Amino acid sequence: AQKITQTQPGMFVQEKEAVTLDCTYDTSDQSYGLFWYKQPSSGEMIFLIYQGSYDEQNATEGRYSLNFQKARKSANLVISASQLGDSAMYFCAIRMNSGYSTLTFGKGTMLLVSP
Amino acid sequence: ETGVTQTPRHLVMGMTNKKSLKCEQHLGHNAMYWYKQSAKKPLELMFVYNFKEQTENNSVPSRFSPECPNSSHLFLHLHTLQPEDSALYLCASSQRTATGETDTQYFGPGTRLTVL
């Protein structure tokens, strides 16, 4: 079975600074995908970024980038130039690419961005 | 209408009530999911519908009954719930291939359920 670990229950950052949210995973599969989602207080889970296990380049989507270190089984999310609207819960998730696989989520990290 | 919608957004019900949660996706996807999010716990997958067929049921109590009449709509029928069932219920959809590989899951805004 696969597992996601997010060790930071909460993170604080000042506006315009960069922040890294940690995510490590455990799987014996070779083919998988890693996802980050943002959940504001409204409740909706918003997809941010995806990294495939065979992708050689780190994924980037605007201010979001994924620092993928496959040997360390690490998939940290980097948010550059934080904005007040980035304050939310952030979830890392993994999906196996074999069979009818579904997402396994971590417990999340609460990010608070201050002015 | 965009993405995945859920109604109602908030629901308060007694333990003897029967209610239904509705989810609709406008993304042309063929797989839909119900998740439960309780306080301080990771999201828990409840049900998966793939091409309108239920393919997973993660040991969910029978007081939760899903229904998927077509690939765009998903319901969760609730009856005789317990206070510990109070949670945020999230619906998601994705596109799956015949071999089971799946694209990104997109979520709705959730229904916040309180059972008294």
Tab-separated table of C-alpha atoms in Angstrom:
chain	number	residue	atom	x	y	z
A	1	ALA	CA	0.000	0.000	0.000
A	2	GLN	CA	1.116	3.538	-0.648
A	3	LYS	CA	1.502	6.237	1.978
A	4	ILE	CA	1.969	10.010	2.043
A	5	THR	CA	3.641	11.853	4.923
A	6	GLN	CA	3.380	15.589	5.442
A	7	THR	CA	5.385	16.417	8.553
A	8	GLN	CA	4.515	20.115	8.824
A	9	PRO	CA	1.107	20.635	10.431
A	10	GLY	CA	1.451	24.391	9.934
A	11	MET	CA	3.697	26.878	8.172
A	12	PHE	CA	3.913	30.649	8.397
A	13	VAL	CA	5.331	32.883	5.697
A	14	GLN	CA	5.343	36.560	4.932
A	15	GLU	CA	3.801	37.894	1.790
A	16	LYS	CA	6.148	37.830	-1.244
A	17	GLU	CA	8.437	35.231	0.320
A	18	ALA	CA	8.894	31.720	-1.012
A	19	VAL	CA	7.799	28.692	1.018
A	20	THR	CA	8.418	24.959	0.715
A	21	LEU	CA	5.842	22.423	1.865
A	22	ASP	CA	7.252	18.967	2.502
A	23	CYS	CA	5.880	15.685	1.219
A	24	THR	CA	7.425	12.235	1.341
A	25	TYR	CA	5.841	9.097	0.010
A	26	ASP	CA	6.193	5.391	0.290
A	27	THR	CA	5.421	3.002	-2.530
A	28	SER	CA	6.942	-0.083	-4.077
A	29	ASP	CA	5.509	0.730	-7.505
A	30	GLN	CA	7.708	2.204	-10.215
A	31	SER	CA	4.959	4.059	-12.045
A	32	TYR	CA	2.940	6.598	-10.123
A	33	GLY	CA	1.786	10.191	-10.090
A	34	LEU	CA	2.126	12.836	-7.393
A	35	PHE	CA	-0.361	15.638	-6.907
A	36	TRP	CA	-0.718	18.740	-4.810
A	37	TYR	CA	-4.100	20.213	-3.941
A	38	LYS	CA	-5.040	23.428	-2.154
A	39	GLN	CA	-8.066	23.588	0.121
A	40	PRO	CA	-9.173	27.076	1.228
A	41	SER	CA	-11.550	27.500	4.137
A	42	SER	CA	-14.460	27.251	1.687
A	43	GLY	CA	-13.716	23.519	1.393
A	44	GLU	CA	-13.102	23.002	-2.302
A	45	MET	CA	-10.023	20.961	-3.229
A	46	ILE	CA	-8.205	22.820	-5.975
A	47	PHE	CA	-5.724	20.935	-8.143
A	48	LEU	CA	-2.361	22.713	-8.290
A	49	ILE	CA	0.307	20.573	-9.888
A	50	TYR	CA	1.157	17.054	-11.059
A	51	GLN	CA	4.433	15.140	-11.340
A	52	GLY	CA	4.772	11.754	-13.016
A	53	SER	CA	7.313	9.321	-11.654
A	54	TYR	CA	9.047	9.103	-15.023
A	55	ASP	CA	9.120	12.852	-15.635
A	56	GLU	CA	12.717	14.013	-15.681
A	57	GLN	CA	11.914	17.675	-15.256
A	58	ASN	CA	10.343	19.125	-12.134
A	59	ALA	CA	6.775	20.226	-12.799
A	60	THR	CA	5.971	23.933	-12.735
A	61	GLU	CA	2.639	25.768	-12.879
A	62	GLY	CA	2.960	29.509	-12.513
A	63	ARG	CA	4.135	30.253	-8.964
A	64	TYR	CA	4.008	26.558	-8.036
A	65	SER	CA	6.838	24.143	-8.630
A	66	LEU	CA	7.363	20.612	-7.445
A	67	ASN	CA	10.807	19.662	-6.186
A	68	PHE	CA	10.813	15.975	-7.117
A	69	GLN	CA	13.594	13.832	-5.668
A	70	LYS	CA	12.739	10.296	-6.670
A	71	ALA	CA	15.577	8.536	-4.842
A	72	ARG	CA	14.544	10.214	-1.597
A	73	LYS	CA	10.835	9.686	-2.375
A	74	SER	CA	10.212	13.345	-1.848
A	75	ALA	CA	7.828	15.691	-3.698
A	76	ASN	CA	7.971	19.080	-2.024
A	77	LEU	CA	5.787	21.958	-3.208
A	78	VAL	CA	7.489	25.309	-3.625
A	79	ILE	CA	5.343	28.434	-3.751
A	80	SER	CA	7.226	31.476	-4.910
A	81	ALA	CA	6.215	35.032	-4.031
A	82	SER	CA	3.484	34.063	-1.546
A	83	GLN	CA	0.213	35.954	-1.627
A	84	LEU	CA	-2.411	36.421	1.068
A	85	GLY	CA	-4.764	34.247	-0.989
A	86	ASP	CA	-2.354	31.336	-0.653
A	87	SER	CA	-3.445	30.851	2.963
A	88	ALA	CA	-5.076	27.409	2.933
A	89	MET	CA	-4.556	23.716	3.640
A	90	TYR	CA	-2.265	21.973	1.186
A	91	PHE	CA	-2.498	18.254	0.503
A	92	CYS	CA	-0.014	15.978	-1.201
A	93	ALA	CA	-1.409	12.838	-2.839
A	94	ILE	CA	-0.124	9.818	-4.734
A	95	ARG	CA	-1.770	7.592	-7.310
A	96	MET	CA	-0.448	4.338	-8.691
A	97	ASN	CA	-0.645	3.975	-12.441
A	98	SER	CA	-1.526	0.283	-12.295
A	99	GLY	CA	-5.070	-0.955	-12.468
A	100	TYR	CA	-7.981	1.018	-11.112
A	101	SER	CA	-5.934	3.007	-8.676
A	102	THR	CA	-7.142	5.978	-6.677
A	103	LEU	CA	-5.570	8.847	-4.764
A	104	THR	CA	-4.037	8.468	-1.317
A	105	PHE	CA	-3.778	11.767	0.526
A	106	GLY	CA	-1.531	13.029	3.291
A	107	LYS	CA	-2.863	14.820	6.381
A	108	GLY	CA	-2.096	18.226	4.955
A	109	THR	CA	-0.169	21.368	5.905
A	110	MET	CA	-1.883	24.599	6.913
A	111	LEU	CA	-0.137	27.589	5.324
A	112	LEU	CA	-0.714	31.076	6.700
A	113	VAL	CA	0.552	34.038	4.732
A	114	SER	CA	0.889	37.284	6.669
A	115	PRO	CA	1.119	40.835	5.256
B	1	GLU	CA	-21.705	25.866	-15.466
B	2	THR	CA	-18.139	24.782	-14.858
B	3	GLY	CA	-16.268	21.968	-13.169
B	4	VAL	CA	-17.870	19.919	-10.449
B	5	THR	CA	-20.865	21.179	-8.498
B	6	GLN	CA	-22.346	19.832	-5.280
B	7	THR	CA	-25.639	20.495	-3.539
B	8	PRO	CA	-26.457	21.300	-0.870
B	9	ARG	CA	-23.393	23.089	0.428
B	10	HIS	CA	-24.513	22.690	4.033
B	11	LEU	CA	-26.822	20.112	5.578
B	12	VAL	CA	-27.978	19.542	9.123
B	13	MET	CA	-29.938	16.378	9.784
B	14	GLY	CA	-31.170	14.275	12.655
B	15	MET	CA	-30.181	10.656	13.066
B	16	THR	CA	-33.573	9.440	11.824
B	17	ASN	CA	-33.688	11.610	8.708
B	18	LYS	CA	-33.133	10.548	5.119
B	19	LYS	CA	-31.356	12.967	2.827
B	20	SER	CA	-29.348	12.900	-0.399
B	21	LEU	CA	-26.224	14.690	-1.561
B	22	LYS	CA	-25.941	15.517	-5.237
B	23	CYS	CA	-22.876	15.915	-7.415
B	24	GLU	CA	-22.745	16.943	-11.052
B	25	GLN	CA	-19.682	17.187	-13.262
B	26	HIS	CA	-19.501	19.250	-16.453
B	27	LEU	CA	-16.069	18.048	-17.557
B	28	GLY	CA	-17.057	15.095	-19.727
B	29	HIS	CA	-15.357	12.666	-17.340
B	30	ASN	CA	-16.274	9.009	-16.966
B	31	ALA	CA	-15.302	8.355	-13.354
B	32	MET	CA	-16.735	9.890	-10.194
B	33	TYR	CA	-15.786	9.596	-6.547
B	34	TRP	CA	-17.125	10.269	-3.061
B	35	TYR	CA	-14.669	11.227	-0.322
B	36	LYS	CA	-15.207	11.919	3.365
B	37	GLN	CA	-13.078	14.507	5.156
B	38	SER	CA	-13.297	14.465	8.935
B	39	ALA	CA	-11.473	16.901	11.179
B	40	LYS	CA	-7.754	16.178	11.493
B	41	LYS	CA	-7.900	13.083	9.271
B	42	PRO	CA	-6.775	12.544	5.692
B	43	LEU	CA	-9.377	12.354	2.990
B	44	GLU	CA	-11.005	8.950	2.947
B	45	LEU	CA	-12.186	7.473	-0.312
B	46	MET	CA	-15.711	6.097	0.037
B	47	PHE	CA	-16.923	5.052	-3.407
B	48	VAL	CA	-15.696	5.020	-6.985
B	49	TYR	CA	-17.867	4.840	-10.081
B	50	ASN	CA	-16.139	4.017	-13.313
B	51	PHE	CA	-18.198	4.194	-16.516
B	52	LYS	CA	-21.278	4.283	-14.175
B	53	GLU	CA	-20.281	1.002	-12.526
B	54	GLN	CA	-19.286	0.986	-8.897
B	55	THR	CA	-15.719	-0.305	-8.787
B	56	GLU	CA	-14.780	0.428	-5.201
B	57	ASN	CA	-16.525	0.518	-1.875
B	58	ASN	CA	-14.043	1.172	0.896
B	59	SER	CA	-15.875	-0.663	3.675
B	60	VAL	CA	-18.419	2.101	3.956
B	61	PRO	CA	-21.377	1.438	6.289
B	62	SER	CA	-24.657	0.652	4.562
B	63	ARG	CA	-26.239	3.830	5.918
B	64	PHE	CA	-24.401	5.491	3.007
B	65	SER	CA	-25.822	4.445	-0.355
B	66	PRO	CA	-24.363	5.792	-3.614
B	67	GLU	CA	-26.162	6.093	-6.909
B	68	CYS	CA	-24.723	6.954	-10.321
B	69	PRO	CA	-27.529	7.216	-12.912
B	70	ASN	CA	-25.190	8.491	-15.638
B	71	SER	CA	-21.596	9.589	-16.022
B	72	SER	CA	-22.405	13.196	-15.106
B	73	HIS	CA	-24.377	12.696	-11.896
B	74	LEU	CA	-23.570	11.075	-8.594
B	75	PHE	CA	-25.710	10.883	-5.481
B	76	LEU	CA	-25.031	9.848	-1.914
B	77	HIS	CA	-28.168	8.778	-0.091
B	78	LEU	CA	-28.002	9.081	3.675
B	79	HIS	CA	-30.195	7.382	6.273
B	80	THR	CA	-29.993	6.780	10.014
B	81	LEU	CA	-26.634	8.499	10.274
B	82	GLN	CA	-24.588	8.844	13.449
B	83	PRO	CA	-23.037	12.025	14.880
B	84	GLU	CA	-19.577	10.709	13.928
B	85	ASP	CA	-20.673	10.882	10.289
B	86	SER	CA	-20.513	14.675	10.527
B	87	ALA	CA	-17.858	15.720	8.014
B	88	LEU	CA	-17.192	17.417	4.702
B	89	TYR	CA	-18.249	15.175	1.825
B	90	LEU	CA	-16.381	15.834	-1.371
B	91	CYS	CA	-17.216	14.652	-4.850
B	92	ALA	CA	-14.596	14.387	-7.588
B	93	SER	CA	-14.418	13.324	-11.208
B	94	SER	CA	-11.695	12.214	-13.595
B	95	GLN	CA	-11.198	10.636	-16.982
B	96	ARG	CA	-10.220	6.969	-16.897
B	97	THR	CA	-8.976	4.822	-19.743
B	98	ALA	CA	-10.122	1.269	-20.314
B	99	THR	CA	-6.907	0.024	-18.693
B	100	GLY	CA	-7.608	1.943	-15.517
B	101	GLU	CA	-5.158	4.791	-15.853
B	102	THR	CA	-6.736	7.963	-14.674
B	103	ASP	CA	-6.289	11.626	-15.303
B	104	THR	CA	-6.280	14.259	-12.587
B	105	GLN	CA	-9.231	14.275	-10.196
B	106	TYR	CA	-11.181	17.527	-9.994
B	107	PHE	CA	-13.205	18.192	-6.887
B	108	GLY	CA	-16.436	19.943	-6.085
B	109	PRO	CA	-16.857	22.443	-3.239
B	110	GLY	CA	-18.173	19.800	-0.853
B	111	THR	CA	-21.215	19.409	1.377
B	112	ARG	CA	-20.637	20.126	5.035
B	113	LEU	CA	-22.828	17.664	6.900
B	114	THR	CA	-23.778	17.904	10.552
B	115	VAL	CA	-25.652	15.027	12.179
B	116	LEU	CA	-27.419	15.889	15.408
